[in-house]
Short mmCIF file of C-alpha atoms and ligand atoms in Angstrom, two decimals:
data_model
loop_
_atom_site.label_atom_id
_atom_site.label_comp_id
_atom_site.label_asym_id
_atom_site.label_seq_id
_atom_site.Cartn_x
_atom_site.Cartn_y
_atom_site.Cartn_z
CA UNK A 1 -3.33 -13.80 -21.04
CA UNK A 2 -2.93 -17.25 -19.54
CA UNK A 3 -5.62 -19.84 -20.54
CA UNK A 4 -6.55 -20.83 -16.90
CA UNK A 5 -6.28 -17.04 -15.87
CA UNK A 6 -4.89 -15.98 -13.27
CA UNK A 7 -5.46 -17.38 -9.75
CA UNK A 8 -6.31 -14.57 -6.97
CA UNK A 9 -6.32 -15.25 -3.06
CA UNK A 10 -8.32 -12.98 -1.25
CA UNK A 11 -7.90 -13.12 2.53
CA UNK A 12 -10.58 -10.82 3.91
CA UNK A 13 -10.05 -11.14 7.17
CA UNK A 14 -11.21 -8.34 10.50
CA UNK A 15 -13.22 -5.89 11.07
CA UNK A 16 -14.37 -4.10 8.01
CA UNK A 17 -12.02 -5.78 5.59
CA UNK A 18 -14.93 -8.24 4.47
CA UNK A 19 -17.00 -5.33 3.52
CA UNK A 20 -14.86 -3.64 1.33
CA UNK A 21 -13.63 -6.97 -0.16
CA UNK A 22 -16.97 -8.00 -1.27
CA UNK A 23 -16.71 -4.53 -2.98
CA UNK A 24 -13.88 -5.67 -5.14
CA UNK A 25 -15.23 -8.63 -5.96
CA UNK A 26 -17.60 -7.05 -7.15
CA UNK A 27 -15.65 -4.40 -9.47
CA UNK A 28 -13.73 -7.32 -10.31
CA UNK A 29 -16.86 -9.39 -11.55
CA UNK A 30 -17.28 -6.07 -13.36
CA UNK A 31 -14.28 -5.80 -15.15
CA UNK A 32 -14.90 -9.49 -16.29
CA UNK A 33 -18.24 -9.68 -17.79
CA UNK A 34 -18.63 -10.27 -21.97
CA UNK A 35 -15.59 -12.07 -22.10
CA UNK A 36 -13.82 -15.26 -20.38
CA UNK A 37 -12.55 -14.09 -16.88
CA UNK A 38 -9.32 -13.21 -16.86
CA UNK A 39 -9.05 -14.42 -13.10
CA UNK A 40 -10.43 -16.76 -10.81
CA UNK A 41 -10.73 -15.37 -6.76
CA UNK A 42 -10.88 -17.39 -4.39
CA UNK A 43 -11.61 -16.40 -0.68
CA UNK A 44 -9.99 -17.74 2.62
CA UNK A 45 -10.69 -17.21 6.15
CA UNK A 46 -7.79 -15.92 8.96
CA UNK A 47 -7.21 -13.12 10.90
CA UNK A 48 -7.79 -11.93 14.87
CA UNK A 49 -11.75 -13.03 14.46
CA UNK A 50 -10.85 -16.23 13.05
CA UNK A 51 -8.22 -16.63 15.98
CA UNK A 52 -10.75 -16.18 18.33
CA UNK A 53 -13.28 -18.21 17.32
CA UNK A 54 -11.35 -21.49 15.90
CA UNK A 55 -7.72 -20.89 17.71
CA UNK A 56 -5.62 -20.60 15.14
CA UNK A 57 -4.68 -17.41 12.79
CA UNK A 58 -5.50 -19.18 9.86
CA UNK A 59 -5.39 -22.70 8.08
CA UNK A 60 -2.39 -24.67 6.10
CA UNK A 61 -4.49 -24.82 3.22
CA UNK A 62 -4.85 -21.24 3.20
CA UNK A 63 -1.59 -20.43 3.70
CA UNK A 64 -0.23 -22.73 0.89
CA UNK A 65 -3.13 -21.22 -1.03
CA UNK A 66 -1.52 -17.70 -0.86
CA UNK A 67 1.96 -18.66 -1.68
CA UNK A 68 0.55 -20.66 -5.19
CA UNK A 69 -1.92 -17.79 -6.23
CA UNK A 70 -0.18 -15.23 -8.85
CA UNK A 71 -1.87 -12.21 -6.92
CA UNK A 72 -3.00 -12.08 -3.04
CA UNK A 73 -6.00 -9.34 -2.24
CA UNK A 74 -5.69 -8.53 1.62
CA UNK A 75 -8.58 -6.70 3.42
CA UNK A 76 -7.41 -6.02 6.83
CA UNK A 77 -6.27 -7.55 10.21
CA UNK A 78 -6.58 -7.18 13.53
CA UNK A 79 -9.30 -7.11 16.23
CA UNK A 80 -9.43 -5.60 19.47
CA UNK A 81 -8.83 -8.63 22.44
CA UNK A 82 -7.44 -10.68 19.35
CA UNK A 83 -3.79 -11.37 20.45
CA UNK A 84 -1.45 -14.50 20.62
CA UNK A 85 0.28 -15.95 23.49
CA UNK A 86 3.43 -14.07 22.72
CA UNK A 87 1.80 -10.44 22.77
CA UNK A 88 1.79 -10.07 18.59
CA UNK A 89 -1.77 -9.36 17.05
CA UNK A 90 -3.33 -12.03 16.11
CA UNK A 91 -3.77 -12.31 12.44
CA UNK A 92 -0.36 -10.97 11.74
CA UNK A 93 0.35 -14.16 9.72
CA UNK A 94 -1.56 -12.97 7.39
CA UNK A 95 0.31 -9.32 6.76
CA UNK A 96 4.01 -9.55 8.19
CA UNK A 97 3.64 -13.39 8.04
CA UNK A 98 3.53 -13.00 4.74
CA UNK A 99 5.34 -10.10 3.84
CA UNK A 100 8.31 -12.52 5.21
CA UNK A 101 7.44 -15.84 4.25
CA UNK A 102 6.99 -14.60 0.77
CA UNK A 103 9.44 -12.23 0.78
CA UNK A 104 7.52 -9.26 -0.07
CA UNK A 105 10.17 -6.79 0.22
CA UNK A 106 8.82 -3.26 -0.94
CA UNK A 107 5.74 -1.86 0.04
CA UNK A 108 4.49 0.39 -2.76
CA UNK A 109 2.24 3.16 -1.56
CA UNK A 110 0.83 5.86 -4.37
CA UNK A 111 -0.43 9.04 -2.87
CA UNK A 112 -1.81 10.79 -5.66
CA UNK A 113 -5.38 13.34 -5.22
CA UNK A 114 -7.98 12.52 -7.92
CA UNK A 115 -9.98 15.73 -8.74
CA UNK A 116 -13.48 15.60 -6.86
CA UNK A 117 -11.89 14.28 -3.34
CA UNK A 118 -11.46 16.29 -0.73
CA UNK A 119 -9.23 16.42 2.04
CA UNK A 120 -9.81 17.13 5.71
CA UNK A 121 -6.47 18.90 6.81
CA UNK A 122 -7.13 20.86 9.47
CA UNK A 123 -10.70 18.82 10.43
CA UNK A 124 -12.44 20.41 7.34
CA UNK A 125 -13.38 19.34 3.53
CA UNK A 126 -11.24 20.99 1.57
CA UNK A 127 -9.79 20.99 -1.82
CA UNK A 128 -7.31 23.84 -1.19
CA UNK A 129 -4.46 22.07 -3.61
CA UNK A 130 -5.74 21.25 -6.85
CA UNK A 131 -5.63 18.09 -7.36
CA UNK A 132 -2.24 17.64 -10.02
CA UNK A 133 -0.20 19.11 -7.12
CA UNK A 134 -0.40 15.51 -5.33
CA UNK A 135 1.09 12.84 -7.01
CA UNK A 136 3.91 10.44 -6.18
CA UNK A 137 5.08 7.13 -4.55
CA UNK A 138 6.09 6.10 -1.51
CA UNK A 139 8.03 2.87 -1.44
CA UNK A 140 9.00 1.66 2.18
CA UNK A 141 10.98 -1.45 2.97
CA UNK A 142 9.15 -4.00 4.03
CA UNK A 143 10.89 -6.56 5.79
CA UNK A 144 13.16 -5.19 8.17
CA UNK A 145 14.12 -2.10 10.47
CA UNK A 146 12.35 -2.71 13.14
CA UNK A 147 10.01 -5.25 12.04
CA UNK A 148 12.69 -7.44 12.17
CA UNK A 149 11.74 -10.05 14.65
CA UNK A 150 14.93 -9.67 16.53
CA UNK A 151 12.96 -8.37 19.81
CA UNK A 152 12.47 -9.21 23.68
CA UNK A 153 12.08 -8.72 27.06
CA UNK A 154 14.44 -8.88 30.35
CA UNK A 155 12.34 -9.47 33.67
CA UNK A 156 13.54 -10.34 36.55
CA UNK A 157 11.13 -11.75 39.43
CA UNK A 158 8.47 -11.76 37.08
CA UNK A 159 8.45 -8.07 36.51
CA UNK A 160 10.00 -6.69 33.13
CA UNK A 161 12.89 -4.43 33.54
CA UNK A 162 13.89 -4.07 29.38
CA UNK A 163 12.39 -3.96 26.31
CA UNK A 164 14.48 -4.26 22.92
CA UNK A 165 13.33 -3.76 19.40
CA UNK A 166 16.54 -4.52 17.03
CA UNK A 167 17.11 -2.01 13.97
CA UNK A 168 18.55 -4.35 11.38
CA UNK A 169 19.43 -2.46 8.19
CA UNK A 170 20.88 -4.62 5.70
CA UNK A 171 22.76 -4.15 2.06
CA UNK A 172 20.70 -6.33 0.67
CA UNK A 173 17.29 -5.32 2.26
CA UNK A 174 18.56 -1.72 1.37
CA UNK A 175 19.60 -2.30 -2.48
CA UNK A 176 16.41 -4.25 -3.52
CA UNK A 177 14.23 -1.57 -1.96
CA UNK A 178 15.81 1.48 -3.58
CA UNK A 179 16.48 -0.27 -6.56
CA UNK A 180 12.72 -0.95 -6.53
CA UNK A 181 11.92 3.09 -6.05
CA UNK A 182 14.60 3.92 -9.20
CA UNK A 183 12.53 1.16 -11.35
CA UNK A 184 9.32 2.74 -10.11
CA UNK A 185 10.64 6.01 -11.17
CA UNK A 186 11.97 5.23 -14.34
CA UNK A 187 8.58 3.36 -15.55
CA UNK A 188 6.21 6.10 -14.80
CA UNK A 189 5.37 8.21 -17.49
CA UNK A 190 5.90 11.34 -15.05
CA UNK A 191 7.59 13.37 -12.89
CA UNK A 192 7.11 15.60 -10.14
CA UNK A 193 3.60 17.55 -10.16
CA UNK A 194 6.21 20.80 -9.76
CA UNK A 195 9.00 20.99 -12.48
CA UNK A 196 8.11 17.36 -14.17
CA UNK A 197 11.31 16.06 -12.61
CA UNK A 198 12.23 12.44 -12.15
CA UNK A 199 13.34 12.58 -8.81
CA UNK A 200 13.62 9.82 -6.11
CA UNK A 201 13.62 11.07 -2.93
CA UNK A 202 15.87 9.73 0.16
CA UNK A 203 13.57 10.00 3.35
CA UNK A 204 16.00 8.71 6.79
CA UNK A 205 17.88 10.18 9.52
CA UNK A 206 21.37 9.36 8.61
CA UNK A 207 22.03 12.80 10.73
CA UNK A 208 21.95 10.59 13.85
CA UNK A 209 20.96 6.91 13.14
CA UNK A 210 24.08 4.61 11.70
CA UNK A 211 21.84 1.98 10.02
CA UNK A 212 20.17 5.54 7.68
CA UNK A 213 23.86 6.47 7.14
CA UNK A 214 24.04 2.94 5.28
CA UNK A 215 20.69 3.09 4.04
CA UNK A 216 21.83 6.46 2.43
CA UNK A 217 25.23 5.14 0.96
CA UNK A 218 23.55 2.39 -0.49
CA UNK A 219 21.02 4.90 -1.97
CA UNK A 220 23.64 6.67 -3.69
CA UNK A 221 25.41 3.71 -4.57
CA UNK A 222 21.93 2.75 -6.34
CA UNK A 223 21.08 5.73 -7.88
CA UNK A 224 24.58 5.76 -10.03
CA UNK A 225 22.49 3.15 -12.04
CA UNK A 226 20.10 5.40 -12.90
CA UNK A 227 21.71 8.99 -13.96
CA UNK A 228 18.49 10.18 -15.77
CA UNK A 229 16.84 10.22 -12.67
CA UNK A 230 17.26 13.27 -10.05
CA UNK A 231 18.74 12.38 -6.22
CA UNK A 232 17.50 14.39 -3.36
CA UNK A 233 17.39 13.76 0.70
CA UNK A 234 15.30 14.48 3.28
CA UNK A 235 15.77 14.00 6.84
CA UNK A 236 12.55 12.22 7.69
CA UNK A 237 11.21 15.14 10.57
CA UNK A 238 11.70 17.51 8.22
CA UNK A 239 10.06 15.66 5.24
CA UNK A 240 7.12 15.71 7.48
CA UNK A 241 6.34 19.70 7.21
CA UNK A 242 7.35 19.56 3.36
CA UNK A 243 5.28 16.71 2.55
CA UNK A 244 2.63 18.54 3.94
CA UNK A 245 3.38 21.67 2.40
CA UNK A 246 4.99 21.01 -0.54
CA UNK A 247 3.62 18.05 -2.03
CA UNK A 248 4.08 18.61 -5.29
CA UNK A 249 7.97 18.61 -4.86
CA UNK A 250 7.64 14.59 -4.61
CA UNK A 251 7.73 11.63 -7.33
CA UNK A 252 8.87 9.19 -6.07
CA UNK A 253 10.49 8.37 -1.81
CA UNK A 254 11.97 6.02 -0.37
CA UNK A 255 12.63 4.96 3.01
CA UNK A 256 12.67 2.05 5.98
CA UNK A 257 10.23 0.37 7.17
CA UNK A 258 9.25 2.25 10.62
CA UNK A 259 9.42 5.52 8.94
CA UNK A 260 7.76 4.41 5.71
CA UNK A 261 5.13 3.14 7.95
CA UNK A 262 4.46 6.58 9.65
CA UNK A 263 4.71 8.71 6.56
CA UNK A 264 2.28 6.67 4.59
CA UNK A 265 -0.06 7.32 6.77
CA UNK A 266 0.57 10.92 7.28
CA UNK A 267 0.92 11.18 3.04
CA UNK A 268 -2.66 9.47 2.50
CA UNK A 269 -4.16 12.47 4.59
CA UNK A 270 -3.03 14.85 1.02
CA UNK A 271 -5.18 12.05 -0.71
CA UNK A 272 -8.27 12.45 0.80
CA UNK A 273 -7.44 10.13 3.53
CA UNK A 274 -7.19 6.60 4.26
CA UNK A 275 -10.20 5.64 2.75
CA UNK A 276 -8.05 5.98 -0.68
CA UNK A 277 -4.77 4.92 0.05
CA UNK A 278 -3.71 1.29 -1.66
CA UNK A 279 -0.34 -0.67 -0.94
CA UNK A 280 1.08 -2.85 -2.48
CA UNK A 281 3.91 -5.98 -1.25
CA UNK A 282 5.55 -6.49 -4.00
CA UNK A 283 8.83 -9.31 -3.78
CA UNK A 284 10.51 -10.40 -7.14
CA UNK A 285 7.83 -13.63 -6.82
CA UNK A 286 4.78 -12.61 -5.72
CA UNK A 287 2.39 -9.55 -4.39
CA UNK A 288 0.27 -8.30 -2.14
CA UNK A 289 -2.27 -5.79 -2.45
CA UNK A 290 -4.30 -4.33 0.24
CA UNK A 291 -6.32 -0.93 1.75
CA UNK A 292 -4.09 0.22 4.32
CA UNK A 293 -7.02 1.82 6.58
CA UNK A 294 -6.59 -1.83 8.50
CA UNK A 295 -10.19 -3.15 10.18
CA UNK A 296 -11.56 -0.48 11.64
CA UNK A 297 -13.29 -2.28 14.70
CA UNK A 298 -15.47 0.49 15.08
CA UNK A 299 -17.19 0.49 11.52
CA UNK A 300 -17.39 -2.69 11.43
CA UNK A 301 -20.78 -4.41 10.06
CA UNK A 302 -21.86 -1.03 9.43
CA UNK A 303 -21.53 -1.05 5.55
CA UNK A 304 -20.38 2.71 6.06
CA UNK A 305 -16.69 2.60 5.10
CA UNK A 306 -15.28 3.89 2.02
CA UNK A 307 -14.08 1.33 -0.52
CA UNK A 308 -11.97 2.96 -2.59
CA UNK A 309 -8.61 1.82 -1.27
CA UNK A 310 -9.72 -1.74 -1.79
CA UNK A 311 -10.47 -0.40 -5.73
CA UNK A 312 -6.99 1.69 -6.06
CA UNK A 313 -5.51 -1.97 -4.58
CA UNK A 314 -7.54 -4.14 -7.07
CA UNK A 315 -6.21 -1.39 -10.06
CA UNK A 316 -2.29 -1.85 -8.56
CA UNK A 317 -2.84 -5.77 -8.68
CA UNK A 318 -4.03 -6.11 -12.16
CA UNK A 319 -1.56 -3.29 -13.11
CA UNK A 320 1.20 -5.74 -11.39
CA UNK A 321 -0.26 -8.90 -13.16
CA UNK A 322 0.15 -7.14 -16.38
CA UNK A 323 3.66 -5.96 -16.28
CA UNK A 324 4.69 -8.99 -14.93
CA UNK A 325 3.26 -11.36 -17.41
CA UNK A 326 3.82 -8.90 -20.60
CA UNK A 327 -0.36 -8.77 -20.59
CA UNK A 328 -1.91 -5.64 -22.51
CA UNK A 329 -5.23 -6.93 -22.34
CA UNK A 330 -5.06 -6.69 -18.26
CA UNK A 331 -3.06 -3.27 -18.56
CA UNK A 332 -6.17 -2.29 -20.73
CA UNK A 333 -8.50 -3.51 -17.83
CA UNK A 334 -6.27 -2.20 -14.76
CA UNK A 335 -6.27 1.06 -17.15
CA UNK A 336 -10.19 0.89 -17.50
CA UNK A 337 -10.68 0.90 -13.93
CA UNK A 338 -8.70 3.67 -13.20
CA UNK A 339 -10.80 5.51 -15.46
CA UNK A 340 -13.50 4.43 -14.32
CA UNK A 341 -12.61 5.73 -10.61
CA UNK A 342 -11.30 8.92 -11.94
CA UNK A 343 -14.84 9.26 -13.68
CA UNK A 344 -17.13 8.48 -10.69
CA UNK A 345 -14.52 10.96 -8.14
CA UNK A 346 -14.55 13.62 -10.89
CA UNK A 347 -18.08 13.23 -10.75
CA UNK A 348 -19.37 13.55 -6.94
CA UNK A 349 -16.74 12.32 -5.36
CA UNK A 350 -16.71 8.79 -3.48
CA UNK A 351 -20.13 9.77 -1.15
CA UNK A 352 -19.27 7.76 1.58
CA UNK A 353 -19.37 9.49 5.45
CA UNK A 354 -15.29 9.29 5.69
CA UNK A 355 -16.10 12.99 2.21
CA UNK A 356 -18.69 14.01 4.11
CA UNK A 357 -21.35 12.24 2.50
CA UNK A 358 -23.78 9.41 3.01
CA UNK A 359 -23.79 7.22 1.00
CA UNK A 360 -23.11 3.12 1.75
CA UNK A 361 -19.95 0.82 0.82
CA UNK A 362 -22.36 -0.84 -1.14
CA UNK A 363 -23.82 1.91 -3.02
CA UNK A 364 -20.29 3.26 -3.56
CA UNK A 365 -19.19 -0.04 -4.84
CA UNK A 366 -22.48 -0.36 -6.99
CA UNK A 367 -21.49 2.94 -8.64
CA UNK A 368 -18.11 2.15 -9.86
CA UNK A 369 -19.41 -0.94 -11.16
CA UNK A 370 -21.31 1.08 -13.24
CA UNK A 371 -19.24 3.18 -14.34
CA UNK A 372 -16.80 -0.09 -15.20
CA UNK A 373 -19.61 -1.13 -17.44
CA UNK A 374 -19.93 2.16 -19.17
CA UNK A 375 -16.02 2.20 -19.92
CA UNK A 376 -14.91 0.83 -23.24
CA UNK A 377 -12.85 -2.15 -23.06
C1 IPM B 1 0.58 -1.16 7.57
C2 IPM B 1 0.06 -1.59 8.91
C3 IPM B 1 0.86 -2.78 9.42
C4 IPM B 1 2.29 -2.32 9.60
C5 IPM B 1 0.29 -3.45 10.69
C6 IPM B 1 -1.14 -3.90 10.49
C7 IPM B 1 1.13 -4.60 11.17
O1 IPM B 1 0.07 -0.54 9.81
O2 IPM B 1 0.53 -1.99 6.63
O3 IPM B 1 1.04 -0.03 7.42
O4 IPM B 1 2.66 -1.83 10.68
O5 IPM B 1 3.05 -2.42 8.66
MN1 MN B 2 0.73 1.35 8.91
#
């Protein structure tokens, strides 16, 4: 462990993200008591609120606060009216802002069904799969595709005649991000829910789009590093029905950015929905670990939302901290929260509206704190 501990920025932000941020504070606080914390967090405003009430996205000091902290905890961003003068959300300094300026170029999703969540495929709650057939990570590039900011308009009297969005598919973006999803694979202590198969998956359209065919070369290129792992493709329209009805046939994918931004979503649905679905940006310097249900405008102030995503997050930070630093004693606490979430799914499931229950961020929050406590160090 490092004497000062380790310094956490959390950026809040829109919408519902302070709610379920307060909620890992408080697991965090949690985790912490009886001994000297680990970590010190320290919150920061910014986001499409903060842009409309002070005019800017968010402040230098924040900003330089994120790239010096060893871990950065993101709520959400984003909030309806909120936008800059250049049409981009306001706030987005704070996710692809970062995800450039700090290079954050993989964005680790897990997608893995605890027993006692359900999942509302076809509008009901259901736990048709058990559970162990849903277990694997998605890793999407992160800073390019077309999120590169490469991007404008043509107009002519005033009226716009073309838009462009640039693909940009590099051999660098490309290596680092597969390499990333072969690392991934190799450290996890297990394979495919199906045959127990190391296997990273190739998710593109290299059928029709040039920039997959590289993407794809550089895959295989890649994946000659790693010969104890198994290759397989999948065109990404098609991955969509077997994702969805073959779930257990997946470890570990990887794909760009626009498609890895789709299928994440469409992959959290086989974990109970968004409500449990963590990501993390993870560069070579620094992370970023966030819920990716975004602010939910709707919710907001309503202290209704689920906050497990924000735990899962909180669990893939510390579990980042600790590989990164060679730190058992945080393994041991990322490895106590996990079982602490496992315990309090296992046992009634998360009770919040998004399962069918009723029961309040707070209160759901309140519970795994608990059941933090009542884990052995
Ligand atoms: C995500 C989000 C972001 C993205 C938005 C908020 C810019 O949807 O993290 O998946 O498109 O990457
Ligand atoms: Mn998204």
């Amino acid at each position: 462990m490092r004497a000062a501990g380790y310094t956490i920025a959390a950026f809040p932000g829109d919408g519902t993200g302070p709610e379920v941020v307060r909620e890992g504070q408080k697991v965090l606080d949690a985790l912490a008591e009886g001994g000297p914390a680990p970590w010190t967090v320290t919150t920061y405003p910014g986001g499409g609120q903060y842009y409309l009430a002070k005019g800017r996205e968010w402040d230098p000091e924040s900003e330089a606060a994120a790239h010096a902290a060893d871990a950065i905890l993101l709520g959400a961003v984003g909030w309806p009216g909120a936008t800059l003068p250049n049409g981009d959300i306001a706030g987005r300094a704070l996710v692809l802002g970062l995800r450039e300026g700090l290079d954050l170029y993989s964005n680790v999703r897990p997608c893995r069904l605890y027993p006692g969540v359900k999942h509302r495929i076809s509008g009901e709650y259901r736990s048709v799969w058990s559970p162990d057939r849903v277990d694997m990570v998605i890793v999407r590039e992160n800073t390019e595709d077309l999120y590169t900011p490469a991007r404008g308009r043509l107009s002519r009297g005033g009226e716009t005649e073309v838009a462009v969005d640039t693909r940009l598919i590099t051999r660098k973006g490309s290596e680092r991000v597969v390499r990333r999803a072969f690392e991934i694979a190799t450290a996890r202590n297990r394979g495919a829910p199906d045959d127990g198969v190391k296997r990273v998956t190739c998710v593109d359209k290299s059928n029709v789009l040039e920039g997959c065919r590289f993407f794809r070369e550089t895959f295989d290129r890649v994946a000659a590093e790693f010969p104890r792992i198994e290759r397989d493709y999948a065109y990404v329209d098609a991955f969509t029905q077997w994702l969805i009805r073959n779930p257990e046939r997946y470890n570990v994918v990887v794909t760009t950015n626009m498609m890895g931004d789709i299928v994440t979503d469409l992959a959290a649905v086989l974990q109970g929905g968004m409500g449990f679905a963590s990501g993390g940006n993870i560069g070579d310097a620094h992370g970023m670990f966030e819920p990716v249900h975004g602010s939910a405008p709707k919710y907001a102030g309503k202290n209704q939302v689920n906050p497990y995503a924000t735990f899962f997050a909180v669990e893939q930070m510390l579990r980042w901290l600790a590989d990164r630093h060679h730190d058992d004693g945080l393994r041991r606490q990322a490895d106590r929260l996990e079982r602490a979430l496992a315990r309090t799914l296992a046992d009634g499931g998360s009770g919040t509206y998004d399962q069918g229950g009723s029961a309040t961020t707070r209160e759901a929050g309140d519970r795994v704190a608990a059941a933090v406590r009542s884990e052995a160090r």
